[in-house]
PDB file of C-alpha atoms in Angstrom:
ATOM      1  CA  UNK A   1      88.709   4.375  17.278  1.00  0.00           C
ATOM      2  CA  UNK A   2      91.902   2.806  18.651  1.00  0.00           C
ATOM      3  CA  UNK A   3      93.037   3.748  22.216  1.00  0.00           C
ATOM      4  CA  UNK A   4      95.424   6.493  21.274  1.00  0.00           C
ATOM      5  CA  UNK A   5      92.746   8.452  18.675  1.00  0.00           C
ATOM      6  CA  UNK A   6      90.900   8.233  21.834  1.00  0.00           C
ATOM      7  CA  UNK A   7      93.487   9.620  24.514  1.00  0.00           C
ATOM      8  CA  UNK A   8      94.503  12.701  21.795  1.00  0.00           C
ATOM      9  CA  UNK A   9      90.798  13.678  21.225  1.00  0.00           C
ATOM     10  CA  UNK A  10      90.552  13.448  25.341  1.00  0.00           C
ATOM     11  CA  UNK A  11      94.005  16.154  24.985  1.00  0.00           C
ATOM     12  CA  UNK A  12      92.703  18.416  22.454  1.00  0.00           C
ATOM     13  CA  UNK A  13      88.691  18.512  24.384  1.00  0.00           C
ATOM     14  CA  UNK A  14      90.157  19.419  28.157  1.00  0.00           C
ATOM     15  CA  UNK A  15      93.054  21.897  26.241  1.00  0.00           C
ATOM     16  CA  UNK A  16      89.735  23.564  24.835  1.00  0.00           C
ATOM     17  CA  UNK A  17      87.601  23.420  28.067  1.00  0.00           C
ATOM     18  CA  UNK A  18      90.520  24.562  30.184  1.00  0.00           C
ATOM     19  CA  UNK A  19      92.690  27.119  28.276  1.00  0.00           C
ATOM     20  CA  UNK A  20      96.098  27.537  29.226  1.00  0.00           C
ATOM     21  CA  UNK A  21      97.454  30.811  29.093  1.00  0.00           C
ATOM     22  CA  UNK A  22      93.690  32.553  27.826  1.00  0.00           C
ATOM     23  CA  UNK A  23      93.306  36.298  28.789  1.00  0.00           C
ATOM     24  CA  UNK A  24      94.907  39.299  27.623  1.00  0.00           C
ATOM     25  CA  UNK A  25      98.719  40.154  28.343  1.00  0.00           C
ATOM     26  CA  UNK A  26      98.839  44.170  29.450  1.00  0.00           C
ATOM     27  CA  UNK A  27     101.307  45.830  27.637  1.00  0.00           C
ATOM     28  CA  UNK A  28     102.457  43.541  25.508  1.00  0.00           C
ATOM     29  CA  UNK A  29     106.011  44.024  23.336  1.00  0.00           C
ATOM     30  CA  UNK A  30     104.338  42.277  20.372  1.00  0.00           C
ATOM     31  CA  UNK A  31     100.458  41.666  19.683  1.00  0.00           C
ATOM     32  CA  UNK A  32      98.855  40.165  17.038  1.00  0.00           C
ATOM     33  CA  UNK A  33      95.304  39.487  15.849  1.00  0.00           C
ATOM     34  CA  UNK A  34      94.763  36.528  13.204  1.00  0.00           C
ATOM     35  CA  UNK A  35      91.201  34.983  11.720  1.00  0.00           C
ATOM     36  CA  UNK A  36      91.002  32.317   9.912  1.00  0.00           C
ATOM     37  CA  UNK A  37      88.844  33.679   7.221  1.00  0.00           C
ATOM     38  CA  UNK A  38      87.092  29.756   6.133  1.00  0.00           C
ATOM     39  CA  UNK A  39      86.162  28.989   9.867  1.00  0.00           C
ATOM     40  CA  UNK A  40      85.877  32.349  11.582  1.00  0.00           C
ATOM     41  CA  UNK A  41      88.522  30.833  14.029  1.00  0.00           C
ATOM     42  CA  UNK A  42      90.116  34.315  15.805  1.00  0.00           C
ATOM     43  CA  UNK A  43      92.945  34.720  18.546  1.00  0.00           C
ATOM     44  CA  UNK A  44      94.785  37.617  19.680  1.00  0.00           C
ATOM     45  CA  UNK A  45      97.628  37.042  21.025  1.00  0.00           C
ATOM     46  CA  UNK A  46     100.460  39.132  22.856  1.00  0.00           C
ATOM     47  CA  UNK A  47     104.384  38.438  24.070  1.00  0.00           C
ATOM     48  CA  UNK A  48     106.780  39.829  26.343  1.00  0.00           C
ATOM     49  CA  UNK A  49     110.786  39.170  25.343  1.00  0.00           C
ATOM     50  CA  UNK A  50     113.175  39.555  27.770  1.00  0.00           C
ATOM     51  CA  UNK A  51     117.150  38.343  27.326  1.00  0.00           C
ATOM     52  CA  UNK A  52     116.339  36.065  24.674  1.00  0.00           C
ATOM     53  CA  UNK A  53     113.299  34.644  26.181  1.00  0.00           C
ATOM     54  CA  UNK A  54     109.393  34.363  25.587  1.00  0.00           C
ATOM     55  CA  UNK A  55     108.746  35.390  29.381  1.00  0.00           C
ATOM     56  CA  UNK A  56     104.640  35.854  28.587  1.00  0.00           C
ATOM     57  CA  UNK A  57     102.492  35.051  26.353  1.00  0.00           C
ATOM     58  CA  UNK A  58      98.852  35.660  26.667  1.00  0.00           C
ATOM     59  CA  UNK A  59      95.570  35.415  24.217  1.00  0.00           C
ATOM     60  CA  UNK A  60      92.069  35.651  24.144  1.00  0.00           C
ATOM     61  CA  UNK A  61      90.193  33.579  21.248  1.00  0.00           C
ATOM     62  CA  UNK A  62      87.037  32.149  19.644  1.00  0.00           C
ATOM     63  CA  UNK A  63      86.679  29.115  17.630  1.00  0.00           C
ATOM     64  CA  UNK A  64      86.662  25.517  16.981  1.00  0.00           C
ATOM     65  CA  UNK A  65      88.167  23.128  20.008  1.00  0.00           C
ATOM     66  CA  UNK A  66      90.752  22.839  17.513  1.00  0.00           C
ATOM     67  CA  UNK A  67      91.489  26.672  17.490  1.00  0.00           C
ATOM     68  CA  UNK A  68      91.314  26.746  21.186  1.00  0.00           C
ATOM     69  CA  UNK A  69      93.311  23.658  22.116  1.00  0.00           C
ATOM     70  CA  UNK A  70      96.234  23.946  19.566  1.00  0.00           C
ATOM     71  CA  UNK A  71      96.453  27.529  20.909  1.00  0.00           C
ATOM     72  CA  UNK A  72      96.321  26.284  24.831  1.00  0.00           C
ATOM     73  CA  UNK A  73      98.725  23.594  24.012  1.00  0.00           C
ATOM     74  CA  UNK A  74     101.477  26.049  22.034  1.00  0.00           C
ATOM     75  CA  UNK A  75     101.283  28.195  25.185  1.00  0.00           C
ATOM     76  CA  UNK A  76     102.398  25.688  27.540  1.00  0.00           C
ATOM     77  CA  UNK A  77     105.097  24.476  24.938  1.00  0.00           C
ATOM     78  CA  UNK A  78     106.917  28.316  24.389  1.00  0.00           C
ATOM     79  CA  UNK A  79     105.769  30.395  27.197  1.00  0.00           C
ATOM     80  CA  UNK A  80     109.294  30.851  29.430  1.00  0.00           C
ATOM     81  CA  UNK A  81     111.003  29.652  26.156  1.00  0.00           C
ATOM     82  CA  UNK A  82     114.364  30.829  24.905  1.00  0.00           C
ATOM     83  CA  UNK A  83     113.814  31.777  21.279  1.00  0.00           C
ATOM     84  CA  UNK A  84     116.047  28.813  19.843  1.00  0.00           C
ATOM     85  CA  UNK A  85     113.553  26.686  21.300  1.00  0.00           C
ATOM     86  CA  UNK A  86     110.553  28.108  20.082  1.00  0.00           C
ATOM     87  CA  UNK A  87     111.769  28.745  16.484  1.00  0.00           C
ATOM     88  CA  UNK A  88     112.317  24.865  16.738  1.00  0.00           C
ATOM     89  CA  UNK A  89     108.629  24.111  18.207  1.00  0.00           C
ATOM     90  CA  UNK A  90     107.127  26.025  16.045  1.00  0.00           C
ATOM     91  CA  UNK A  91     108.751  24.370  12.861  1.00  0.00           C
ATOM     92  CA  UNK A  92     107.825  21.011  14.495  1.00  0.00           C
ATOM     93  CA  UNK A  93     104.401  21.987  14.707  1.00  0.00           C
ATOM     94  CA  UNK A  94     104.401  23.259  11.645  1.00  0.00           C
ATOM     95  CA  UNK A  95     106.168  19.850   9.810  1.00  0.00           C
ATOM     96  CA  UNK A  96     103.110  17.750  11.564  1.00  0.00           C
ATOM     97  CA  UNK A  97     100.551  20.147  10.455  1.00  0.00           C
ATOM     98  CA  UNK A  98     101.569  19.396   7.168  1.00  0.00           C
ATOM     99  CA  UNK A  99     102.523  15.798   7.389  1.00  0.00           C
ATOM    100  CA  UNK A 100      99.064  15.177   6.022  1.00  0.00           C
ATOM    101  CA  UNK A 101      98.884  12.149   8.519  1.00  0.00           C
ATOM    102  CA  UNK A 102     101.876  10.253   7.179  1.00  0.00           C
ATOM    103  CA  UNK A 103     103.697  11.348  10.605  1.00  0.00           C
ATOM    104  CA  UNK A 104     107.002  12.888  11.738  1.00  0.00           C
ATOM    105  CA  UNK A 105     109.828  11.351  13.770  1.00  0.00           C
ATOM    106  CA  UNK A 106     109.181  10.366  17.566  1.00  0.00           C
ATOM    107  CA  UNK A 107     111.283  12.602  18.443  1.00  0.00           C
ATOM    108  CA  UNK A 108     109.385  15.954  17.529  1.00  0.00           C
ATOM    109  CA  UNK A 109     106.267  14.333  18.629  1.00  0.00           C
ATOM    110  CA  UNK A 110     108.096  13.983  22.156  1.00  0.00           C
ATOM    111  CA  UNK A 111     109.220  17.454  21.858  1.00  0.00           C
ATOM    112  CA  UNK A 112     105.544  18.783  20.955  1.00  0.00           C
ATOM    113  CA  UNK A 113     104.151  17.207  24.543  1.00  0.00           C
ATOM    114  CA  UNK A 114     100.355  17.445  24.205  1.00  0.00           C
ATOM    115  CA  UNK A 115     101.178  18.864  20.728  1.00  0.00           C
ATOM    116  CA  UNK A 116     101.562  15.350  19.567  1.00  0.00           C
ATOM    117  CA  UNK A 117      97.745  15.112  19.629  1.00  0.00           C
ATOM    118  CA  UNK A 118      96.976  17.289  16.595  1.00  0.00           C
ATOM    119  CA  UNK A 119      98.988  14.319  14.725  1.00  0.00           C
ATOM    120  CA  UNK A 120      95.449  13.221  13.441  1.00  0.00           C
ATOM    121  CA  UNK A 121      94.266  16.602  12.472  1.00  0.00           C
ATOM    122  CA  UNK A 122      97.211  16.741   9.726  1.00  0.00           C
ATOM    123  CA  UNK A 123      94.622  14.074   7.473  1.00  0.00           C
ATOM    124  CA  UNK A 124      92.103  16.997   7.567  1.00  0.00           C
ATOM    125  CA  UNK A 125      93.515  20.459   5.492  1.00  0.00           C
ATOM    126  CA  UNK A 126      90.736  22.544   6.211  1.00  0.00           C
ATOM    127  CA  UNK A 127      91.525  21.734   9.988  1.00  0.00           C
ATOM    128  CA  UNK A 128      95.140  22.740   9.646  1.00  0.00           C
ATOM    129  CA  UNK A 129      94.271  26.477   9.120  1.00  0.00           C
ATOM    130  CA  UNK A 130      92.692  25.850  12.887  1.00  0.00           C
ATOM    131  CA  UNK A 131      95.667  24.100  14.431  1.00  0.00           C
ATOM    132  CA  UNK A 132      98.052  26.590  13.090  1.00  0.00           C
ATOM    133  CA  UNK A 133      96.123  30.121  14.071  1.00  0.00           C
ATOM    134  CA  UNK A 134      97.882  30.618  17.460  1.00  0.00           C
ATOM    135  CA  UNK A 135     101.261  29.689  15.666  1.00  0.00           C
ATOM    136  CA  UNK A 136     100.944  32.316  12.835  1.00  0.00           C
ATOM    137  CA  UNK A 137      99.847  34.894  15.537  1.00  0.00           C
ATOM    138  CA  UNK A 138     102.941  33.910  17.896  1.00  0.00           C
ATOM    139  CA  UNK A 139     105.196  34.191  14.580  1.00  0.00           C
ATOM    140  CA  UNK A 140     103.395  38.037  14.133  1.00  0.00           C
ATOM    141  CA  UNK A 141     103.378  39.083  17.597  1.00  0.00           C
ATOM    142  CA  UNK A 142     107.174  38.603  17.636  1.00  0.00           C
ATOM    143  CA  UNK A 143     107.935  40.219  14.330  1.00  0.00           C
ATOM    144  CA  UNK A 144     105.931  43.181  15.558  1.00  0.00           C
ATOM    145  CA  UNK A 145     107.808  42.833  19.041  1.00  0.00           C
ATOM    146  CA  UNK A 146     111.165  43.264  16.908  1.00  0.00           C
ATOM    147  CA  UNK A 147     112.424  39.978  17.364  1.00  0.00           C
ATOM    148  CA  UNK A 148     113.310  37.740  14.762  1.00  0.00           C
ATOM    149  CA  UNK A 149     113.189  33.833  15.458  1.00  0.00           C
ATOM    150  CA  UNK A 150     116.769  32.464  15.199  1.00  0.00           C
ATOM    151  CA  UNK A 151     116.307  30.535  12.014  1.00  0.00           C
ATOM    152  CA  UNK A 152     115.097  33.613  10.856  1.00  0.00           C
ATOM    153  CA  UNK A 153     117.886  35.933  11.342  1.00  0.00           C
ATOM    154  CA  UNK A 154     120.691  36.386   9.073  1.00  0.00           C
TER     155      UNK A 154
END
């Protein structure tokens, strides 16, 4: 294992071990609960939008340090967001998840911050439904909230 495999598995182990954002949001705009059905991987996870802006996100999950991390890491990347921004994380994310470990431009795996460490996981499909849980409950959680990502909107 090179240096690098080394430092992203050191990101995605203390991400799991020390869970950013973890416990449940009170009165959340949007909340959603997703499983990953192959794994039993489960997160629920709730926003607050205010002007434009993911002002709180909170969740409370079980699963793989995969799971847990990728769900820790998205937290610190969107929560405080504007929108724009998170639309555009979450279709990084989403674009390295599915890179299949070929890899994405420098640039997105700057923008992804500790993110960048799931680059590995792309090699592994069954591991993707893990690293993308929190983001398909973010996704929900705003649709139920009302708000529309702005890539989304028409």
């Amino acid at each position: 294992m090179n240096e690098l495999d080394q430092l992203y598995q050191q990101v995605i182990l203390d991400h799991s071990r020390e869970r950013h954002g973890s416990g449940a949001l009170i009165d959340p705009d949007g909340q959603s609960h997703q499983v990953n059905p192959t794994c039993g991987d489960e997160v629920t996870l709730g926003v607050r939008v205010v002007d434009g802006r993911l002002r709180l996100a909170g969740w409370q999950g079980e699963g793989c340090s995969i799971s847990q991390a990728s769900i820790s890491v998205m937290h610190d990347l969107v929560d405080g967001a504007d929108l724009a921004t998170v639309s555009r994380l979450e279709k990084d994310f989403d674009a390295l998840m599915h890179s299949r470990g070929r890899g994405v431009d420098a640039v997105v795996l700057d923008d992804l911050e500790d993110g960048a460490a799931f680059e590995g996981v792309s090699q592994y499909p069954n591991r993707v439904k893990c690293a993308l849980l929190g983001w398909m409950a973010l996704r929900d959680a705003l649709a139920k909230a009302g708000v529309a990502l702005p890539a989304e909107q028409t």
